[in-house]
Amino acid sequence: METERFGRTGLDVTRIGFGSWAVGGSGWFGGWGSQEDEDSIGAIHRALENGVNWIDTAAVYGLGHSEEVVAQALKGVSERPYVFTKCELVWDEEGNVGNSLKADSVKKECEDSLRRLNVEAIDLYQIHWPNPDEDIEEGWQAMADLKSEGKVRHIGVSNFDVGQLKRAEAVAPVETLQPPYSMLNWGVEEETLPYCAENDIGVINYSPMFSGLLTGKMDKERAQNLPEDDWRSRHAEFQEPRLSRNLELVEILEKIGAAHGSSPGEVAIAWTLRHPAVTAAIVGGRRPDQVDGVVGAADLHLDDLELARIESFLKEKP
Ligand SMILES: NC(=O)c1ccc[n+]([C@@H]2O[C@H](COP(=O)([O-])OP(=O)(O)OC[C@H]3O[C@@H](n4cnc5c(N)ncnc54)[C@H](OP(=O)(O)O)[C@@H]3O)[C@@H](O)[C@H]2O)c1
């Protein structure tokens, strides 16, 4: 699979990385319904077989469970992929999730992630959300300290806007950003992506298929019957009136994909990869066959006519 230089980290990463949110399983507010670890491990192995060289996870996914599943999958793997994780979302004994960017909390979270992931150092450590806003500087200084101590190799942020990126930059260089970016969420095109391109900040965009909505496998019936413990059952884009409009977009992606032998999801991912500021896309998968259905996006190049067809839909039906 093609690789790209990941901004200031200097790492060469494949244009698709494996996203491990859903493999965290259910039992917390961000769960995706039931998930078998065996399927998750199979999906991670399939991604590696396809040449994917990095995995994104977070401490909060499944309240530590996603990191444990990643560690299990990587046991005995001859060439370990890069492992990226995140801090800032913390939880108590009852599983209530809160935010902290206090230095002692960030440092404790890092120790917990190192233990769960069973790695000597985290390849990229990211602040998950800029919350609380007033503690951004303190949290980012703690991240820079962890890098100096060698516990993490590179540091980045997620969900930061340009103002917040600049505040972090005043403390220590920001190597990477992880923003949401898809056809259903493209606000970062205006200011954030151009700022990252100008400042050599590597960008890995998340939810390029809008968490499954743009795959072609999420029809009206499935979206309206998602189990209660799947967070998507509470999301407006998976409900009317937005759902019908979003499925109309999927029909266009299906037609474009058919000409390339690609799935609608691959078209959705390739659309994000066309942006010059985007280094690579983080794509979630829950089973090995799902991974097979998305990796082709790394080599899919949409032509001007295809891009114009998508742009005109997005403009006509914002
Ligand atoms: N930093 C942040 O705040 C943040 C937020 C969100 C995500 N992320 C990261 O980004 C990653 C990717 O985002 P995401 O998981 O939300 O969304 P995504 O990559 O847009 O969609 C992934 C989902 O699509 C479905 N899918 C995958 N391959 C498929 C296929 N071949 N055919 C049909 N359906 C398929 C699966 O869900 P179903 O089978 O259940 O439909 C899968 O969980 C996450 O795992 C996480 O690492 C970060």
Short mmCIF file of C-alpha atoms and ligand atoms in Angstrom, two decimals:
data_model
loop_
_atom_site.label_atom_id
_atom_site.label_comp_id
_atom_site.label_asym_id
_atom_site.label_seq_id
_atom_site.Cartn_x
_atom_site.Cartn_y
_atom_site.Cartn_z
CA MET A 1 0.00 0.00 0.00
CA GLU A 2 1.18 3.54 -0.81
CA THR A 3 2.69 5.48 2.09
CA GLU A 4 2.91 9.18 2.81
CA ARG A 5 5.20 11.20 5.08
CA PHE A 6 3.23 11.96 8.24
CA GLY A 7 3.91 15.68 8.71
CA ARG A 8 6.53 16.62 11.28
CA THR A 9 6.74 13.08 12.68
CA GLY A 10 8.75 12.02 9.61
CA LEU A 11 7.06 8.58 9.82
CA ASP A 12 5.93 6.95 6.59
CA VAL A 13 2.35 5.81 7.11
CA THR A 14 0.03 3.89 4.80
CA ARG A 15 -2.83 5.96 3.40
CA ILE A 16 -5.25 3.87 5.43
CA GLY A 17 -4.90 3.09 9.11
CA PHE A 18 -7.01 0.72 11.21
CA GLY A 19 -9.44 2.50 13.56
CA SER A 20 -10.20 0.68 16.82
CA TRP A 21 -13.17 2.51 18.29
CA ALA A 22 -15.82 -0.13 17.53
CA VAL A 23 -13.55 -2.96 18.70
CA GLY A 24 -13.79 -1.47 22.20
CA GLY A 25 -17.22 -3.16 22.34
CA SER A 26 -20.35 -2.21 24.26
CA GLY A 27 -21.04 -1.41 27.93
CA TRP A 28 -20.18 2.30 27.83
CA PHE A 29 -21.84 5.38 26.31
CA GLY A 30 -19.77 5.24 23.09
CA GLY A 31 -20.35 1.53 22.42
CA TRP A 32 -21.27 0.12 19.00
CA GLY A 33 -23.47 -2.77 20.18
CA SER A 34 -22.05 -6.22 20.78
CA GLN A 35 -18.63 -7.06 19.38
CA GLU A 36 -16.61 -10.30 19.66
CA ASP A 37 -12.89 -9.88 20.38
CA GLU A 38 -12.17 -12.75 18.01
CA ASP A 39 -13.69 -10.75 15.11
CA SER A 40 -11.79 -7.64 16.17
CA ILE A 41 -8.47 -9.48 16.26
CA GLY A 42 -9.24 -11.05 12.87
CA ALA A 43 -9.98 -7.59 11.45
CA ILE A 44 -6.69 -6.19 12.76
CA HIS A 45 -4.75 -9.15 11.34
CA ARG A 46 -6.47 -8.72 7.96
CA ALA A 47 -5.53 -5.02 7.93
CA LEU A 48 -1.87 -5.94 8.57
CA GLU A 49 -1.98 -8.62 5.84
CA ASN A 50 -3.23 -5.94 3.47
CA GLY A 51 -0.17 -3.81 4.30
CA VAL A 52 -1.73 -1.31 6.76
CA ASN A 53 1.15 -0.10 8.95
CA TRP A 54 -0.61 1.78 11.77
CA ILE A 55 -3.45 1.38 14.23
CA ASP A 56 -5.39 4.16 15.95
CA THR A 57 -7.03 3.55 19.31
CA ALA A 58 -7.85 5.49 22.49
CA ALA A 59 -7.87 4.73 26.18
CA VAL A 60 -11.60 5.52 26.40
CA TYR A 61 -12.72 3.09 23.65
CA GLY A 62 -14.45 0.38 25.66
CA LEU A 63 -12.89 1.96 28.79
CA GLY A 64 -9.49 0.41 28.11
CA HIS A 65 -10.78 -2.65 26.25
CA SER A 66 -9.83 -1.49 22.73
CA GLU A 67 -6.19 -1.00 23.78
CA GLU A 68 -6.19 -4.49 25.33
CA VAL A 69 -7.62 -6.03 22.13
CA VAL A 70 -4.97 -4.22 20.04
CA ALA A 71 -2.25 -5.64 22.33
CA GLN A 72 -3.71 -9.13 22.01
CA ALA A 73 -3.80 -8.84 18.22
CA LEU A 74 -0.18 -7.68 18.08
CA LYS A 75 1.17 -10.51 20.25
CA GLY A 76 3.59 -12.51 18.12
CA VAL A 77 3.23 -10.28 15.05
CA SER A 78 6.68 -10.20 13.43
CA GLU A 79 6.60 -6.58 12.26
CA ARG A 80 4.63 -4.48 14.71
CA PRO A 81 2.63 -1.63 13.11
CA TYR A 82 2.81 1.86 14.61
CA VAL A 83 0.39 2.20 17.51
CA PHE A 84 -1.33 5.55 18.05
CA THR A 85 -3.52 6.21 21.09
CA LYS A 86 -5.12 9.11 22.95
CA CYS A 87 -5.62 10.59 26.41
CA GLU A 88 -7.90 13.21 28.07
CA LEU A 89 -11.16 11.21 28.33
CA VAL A 90 -10.99 9.59 31.77
CA TRP A 91 -13.49 7.46 33.68
CA ASP A 92 -14.28 6.56 37.27
CA GLU A 93 -15.02 3.17 38.86
CA GLU A 94 -18.68 3.36 37.80
CA GLY A 95 -17.63 4.04 34.20
CA ASN A 96 -18.67 7.71 34.16
CA VAL A 97 -16.52 9.46 31.56
CA GLY A 98 -15.06 12.94 32.19
CA ASN A 99 -12.27 15.14 30.85
CA SER A 100 -8.88 16.05 32.24
CA LEU A 101 -5.81 17.77 30.84
CA LYS A 102 -4.12 18.16 34.22
CA ALA A 103 -0.46 17.14 33.97
CA ASP A 104 -0.67 14.37 36.57
CA SER A 105 -3.75 12.89 34.87
CA VAL A 106 -2.11 12.90 31.39
CA LYS A 107 1.00 11.20 32.81
CA LYS A 108 -1.02 8.55 34.66
CA GLU A 109 -3.11 7.88 31.54
CA CYS A 110 0.07 7.36 29.55
CA GLU A 111 1.33 4.75 32.05
CA ASP A 112 -2.04 2.96 31.91
CA SER A 113 -2.01 2.91 28.08
CA LEU A 114 1.60 1.65 27.95
CA ARG A 115 0.59 -1.21 30.26
CA ARG A 116 -2.60 -2.11 28.36
CA LEU A 117 -0.93 -1.86 24.95
CA ASN A 118 2.16 -3.72 26.20
CA VAL A 119 4.56 -1.52 24.22
CA GLU A 120 7.80 0.10 25.34
CA ALA A 121 6.73 3.48 23.89
CA ILE A 122 3.61 4.85 22.19
CA ASP A 123 4.39 5.83 18.60
CA LEU A 124 1.92 8.75 18.58
CA TYR A 125 0.17 10.07 21.69
CA GLN A 126 -2.77 12.40 21.03
CA ILE A 127 -4.99 14.66 23.13
CA HIS A 128 -8.45 13.31 22.27
CA TRP A 129 -10.53 16.49 22.79
CA PRO A 130 -9.53 20.07 23.75
CA ASN A 131 -11.40 19.83 27.07
CA PRO A 132 -11.32 21.63 29.39
CA ASP A 133 -10.23 24.42 27.06
CA GLU A 134 -8.44 26.36 29.81
CA ASP A 135 -6.14 23.39 30.49
CA ILE A 136 -4.87 22.97 26.91
CA GLU A 137 -1.46 24.51 27.71
CA GLU A 138 -0.97 22.38 30.85
CA GLY A 139 -1.97 19.18 29.04
CA TRP A 140 0.21 19.92 26.03
CA GLN A 141 3.26 20.65 28.22
CA ALA A 142 2.69 17.25 29.86
CA MET A 143 2.61 15.64 26.39
CA ALA A 144 5.91 17.37 25.48
CA ASP A 145 7.43 16.08 28.76
CA LEU A 146 6.33 12.52 27.95
CA LYS A 147 8.07 12.84 24.59
CA SER A 148 11.30 14.09 26.21
CA GLU A 149 11.15 11.15 28.63
CA GLY A 150 10.84 8.72 25.69
CA LYS A 151 7.50 7.27 26.84
CA VAL A 152 5.92 8.45 23.60
CA ARG A 153 7.72 8.99 20.29
CA HIS A 154 5.50 11.68 18.76
CA ILE A 155 2.72 13.94 20.01
CA GLY A 156 -0.42 15.24 18.34
CA VAL A 157 -3.94 16.46 19.01
CA SER A 158 -7.47 15.65 17.89
CA ASN A 159 -10.56 17.83 17.42
CA PHE A 160 -8.57 21.08 17.86
CA ASP A 161 -9.47 24.21 15.86
CA VAL A 162 -6.86 26.63 14.52
CA GLY A 163 -6.94 28.87 17.60
CA GLN A 164 -6.32 25.87 19.85
CA LEU A 165 -3.56 24.55 17.57
CA LYS A 166 -1.82 27.93 17.81
CA ARG A 167 -2.04 27.93 21.61
CA ALA A 168 -0.49 24.45 21.74
CA GLU A 169 2.21 25.49 19.24
CA ALA A 170 3.25 28.27 21.63
CA VAL A 171 4.12 25.56 24.18
CA ALA A 172 5.67 22.86 21.93
CA PRO A 173 5.42 21.86 18.25
CA VAL A 174 2.23 20.03 17.23
CA GLU A 175 3.23 17.13 14.99
CA THR A 176 -0.19 15.85 13.96
CA LEU A 177 -3.94 16.53 13.98
CA GLN A 178 -6.79 14.01 13.96
CA PRO A 179 -9.95 15.83 12.78
CA PRO A 180 -13.35 14.50 11.68
CA TYR A 181 -13.55 14.69 7.88
CA SER A 182 -16.01 13.11 5.49
CA MET A 183 -18.65 14.12 2.95
CA LEU A 184 -21.05 14.56 5.88
CA ASN A 185 -18.63 16.61 7.96
CA TRP A 186 -16.28 18.83 5.97
CA GLY A 187 -16.05 21.99 8.09
CA VAL A 188 -12.27 21.53 8.53
CA GLU A 189 -11.74 22.32 4.82
CA GLU A 190 -12.21 26.01 5.50
CA GLU A 191 -9.43 26.88 7.97
CA THR A 192 -8.02 23.82 9.73
CA LEU A 193 -6.75 21.75 6.80
CA PRO A 194 -5.08 24.74 5.07
CA TYR A 195 -3.40 25.67 8.39
CA CYS A 196 -2.07 22.10 8.78
CA ALA A 197 -0.75 22.06 5.20
CA GLU A 198 1.03 25.40 5.71
CA ASN A 199 2.61 24.25 8.97
CA ASP A 200 3.56 20.68 8.00
CA ILE A 201 1.18 19.19 10.58
CA GLY A 202 0.32 15.61 9.54
CA VAL A 203 -3.44 14.94 9.25
CA ILE A 204 -5.20 11.61 9.83
CA ASN A 205 -8.92 12.15 9.38
CA TYR A 206 -11.43 10.11 11.32
CA SER A 207 -14.82 8.59 10.38
CA PRO A 208 -14.28 8.96 6.60
CA MET A 209 -17.40 6.81 5.98
CA PHE A 210 -19.27 8.67 8.74
CA SER A 211 -19.07 5.64 11.04
CA GLY A 212 -20.62 3.23 8.55
CA LEU A 213 -23.34 5.51 7.13
CA LEU A 214 -21.61 5.84 3.72
CA THR A 215 -20.72 2.15 3.26
CA GLY A 216 -23.84 1.14 1.33
CA LYS A 217 -24.57 -1.44 4.06
CA MET A 218 -26.53 1.02 6.19
CA ASP A 219 -29.98 1.09 4.65
CA LYS A 220 -33.08 2.73 6.08
CA GLU A 221 -34.26 -0.37 7.90
CA ARG A 222 -30.93 -1.05 9.57
CA ALA A 223 -30.40 2.60 10.57
CA GLN A 224 -33.87 2.79 12.12
CA ASN A 225 -33.36 -0.46 14.05
CA LEU A 226 -29.88 0.03 15.45
CA PRO A 227 -29.68 -1.43 18.96
CA GLU A 228 -29.91 1.02 21.85
CA ASP A 229 -26.35 0.27 22.92
CA ASP A 230 -25.06 1.43 19.50
CA TRP A 231 -24.34 5.18 19.83
CA ARG A 232 -25.40 5.69 16.20
CA SER A 233 -29.04 5.00 17.18
CA ARG A 234 -28.99 8.45 18.87
CA HIS A 235 -27.27 10.39 16.05
CA ALA A 236 -29.28 12.83 13.87
CA GLU A 237 -27.52 11.83 10.61
CA PHE A 238 -28.80 8.24 11.09
CA GLN A 239 -32.38 9.50 11.56
CA GLU A 240 -34.95 11.26 9.37
CA PRO A 241 -35.01 13.77 7.81
CA ARG A 242 -31.21 13.53 7.33
CA LEU A 243 -31.15 9.77 6.75
CA SER A 244 -32.97 9.84 3.38
CA ARG A 245 -30.76 12.65 2.11
CA ASN A 246 -27.60 10.77 3.21
CA LEU A 247 -28.77 7.57 1.52
CA GLU A 248 -29.32 9.55 -1.70
CA LEU A 249 -25.64 10.49 -1.51
CA VAL A 250 -24.74 6.82 -1.02
CA GLU A 251 -26.57 6.01 -4.28
CA ILE A 252 -24.25 8.43 -6.09
CA LEU A 253 -21.21 6.81 -4.42
CA GLU A 254 -22.49 3.39 -5.50
CA LYS A 255 -22.65 4.53 -9.14
CA ILE A 256 -19.21 6.12 -9.04
CA GLY A 257 -17.75 3.06 -7.30
CA ALA A 258 -19.27 0.65 -9.84
CA ALA A 259 -17.13 2.17 -12.62
CA HIS A 260 -13.98 1.33 -10.59
CA GLY A 261 -15.10 -1.97 -9.09
CA SER A 262 -15.08 -0.18 -5.72
CA SER A 263 -17.55 -0.04 -2.84
CA PRO A 264 -19.35 3.21 -1.92
CA GLY A 265 -17.32 3.23 1.31
CA GLU A 266 -14.09 3.17 -0.69
CA VAL A 267 -15.32 6.14 -2.75
CA ALA A 268 -16.13 7.99 0.49
CA ILE A 269 -12.63 7.31 1.87
CA ALA A 270 -10.90 8.17 -1.43
CA TRP A 271 -12.79 11.49 -1.49
CA THR A 272 -11.14 12.45 1.82
CA LEU A 273 -7.71 11.26 0.65
CA ARG A 274 -7.90 13.58 -2.38
CA HIS A 275 -7.42 16.61 -0.10
CA PRO A 276 -3.75 17.65 -0.22
CA ALA A 277 -3.60 18.30 3.53
CA VAL A 278 -4.77 14.78 4.42
CA THR A 279 -1.92 12.34 5.07
CA ALA A 280 -4.10 9.26 5.61
CA ALA A 281 -7.58 8.17 6.69
CA ILE A 282 -8.48 6.20 9.82
CA VAL A 283 -10.98 3.52 8.84
CA GLY A 284 -12.86 1.45 11.41
CA GLY A 285 -13.50 -2.26 10.92
CA ARG A 286 -15.24 -4.91 13.02
CA ARG A 287 -14.63 -8.08 10.99
CA PRO A 288 -11.96 -9.27 8.52
CA ASP A 289 -14.29 -9.11 5.50
CA GLN A 290 -15.03 -5.45 6.25
CA VAL A 291 -11.34 -4.65 6.00
CA ASP A 292 -11.19 -6.30 2.57
CA GLY A 293 -14.04 -4.03 1.52
CA VAL A 294 -12.23 -0.76 2.31
CA VAL A 295 -8.47 -1.11 1.73
CA GLY A 296 -8.87 -0.53 -2.03
CA ALA A 297 -9.59 3.13 -1.23
CA ALA A 298 -5.86 3.75 -0.80
CA ASP A 299 -5.35 3.28 -4.57
CA LEU A 300 -8.64 4.76 -5.79
CA HIS A 301 -8.29 8.11 -7.56
CA LEU A 302 -11.50 9.91 -8.43
CA ASP A 303 -11.51 11.99 -11.62
CA ASP A 304 -12.71 15.60 -11.95
CA LEU A 305 -16.14 14.62 -13.24
CA GLU A 306 -16.71 12.24 -10.33
CA LEU A 307 -15.57 14.85 -7.82
CA ALA A 308 -17.83 17.46 -9.44
CA ARG A 309 -20.82 15.11 -9.18
CA ILE A 310 -20.24 14.73 -5.44
CA GLU A 311 -19.58 18.47 -4.92
CA SER A 312 -22.79 19.45 -6.70
CA PHE A 313 -24.85 17.07 -4.52
CA LEU A 314 -23.25 18.50 -1.37
CA LYS A 315 -23.96 22.07 -2.54
CA GLU A 316 -27.52 21.40 -3.70
CA LYS A 317 -28.46 19.44 -0.58
CA PRO A 318 -26.31 20.80 2.24
N1 LIG B 1 -10.54 11.47 17.57
C1 LIG B 1 -11.82 11.28 17.64
O1 LIG B 1 -12.55 12.01 18.32
C2 LIG B 1 -12.41 10.14 16.87
C3 LIG B 1 -13.80 10.06 16.67
C4 LIG B 1 -14.30 9.03 15.88
C5 LIG B 1 -13.44 8.10 15.33
N2 LIG B 1 -12.08 8.17 15.58
C6 LIG B 1 -11.14 7.18 15.01
O2 LIG B 1 -11.40 6.99 13.63
C7 LIG B 1 -11.71 5.62 13.37
C8 LIG B 1 -12.64 5.50 12.19
O3 LIG B 1 -13.86 6.14 12.43
P1 LIG B 1 -15.21 5.35 12.65
O4 LIG B 1 -14.91 3.99 13.16
O5 LIG B 1 -16.10 6.25 13.42
O6 LIG B 1 -15.89 5.34 11.23
P2 LIG B 1 -15.65 4.83 9.73
O7 LIG B 1 -14.27 4.40 9.52
O8 LIG B 1 -16.21 5.93 8.92
O9 LIG B 1 -16.68 3.60 9.67
C9 LIG B 1 -16.36 2.39 10.29
C10 LIG B 1 -17.58 1.50 10.39
O10 LIG B 1 -18.14 1.24 9.11
C11 LIG B 1 -18.62 -0.11 9.04
N3 LIG B 1 -17.82 -0.77 7.99
C12 LIG B 1 -16.47 -0.85 7.87
N4 LIG B 1 -16.09 -1.50 6.76
C13 LIG B 1 -17.21 -1.86 6.13
C14 LIG B 1 -17.49 -2.56 4.95
N5 LIG B 1 -16.50 -3.04 4.17
N6 LIG B 1 -18.77 -2.76 4.59
C15 LIG B 1 -19.77 -2.27 5.37
N7 LIG B 1 -19.59 -1.60 6.51
C16 LIG B 1 -18.31 -1.39 6.90
C17 LIG B 1 -18.39 -0.73 10.41
O11 LIG B 1 -19.54 -0.51 11.23
P3 LIG B 1 -20.88 -1.41 11.15
O12 LIG B 1 -20.52 -2.73 10.57
O13 LIG B 1 -21.36 -1.50 12.54
O14 LIG B 1 -21.83 -0.60 10.31
C18 LIG B 1 -17.25 0.14 10.95
O15 LIG B 1 -17.18 0.14 12.34
C19 LIG B 1 -12.22 5.10 14.72
O16 LIG B 1 -12.18 3.69 14.82
C20 LIG B 1 -11.27 5.80 15.66
O17 LIG B 1 -10.01 5.15 15.67
C21 LIG B 1 -11.59 9.20 16.32
#
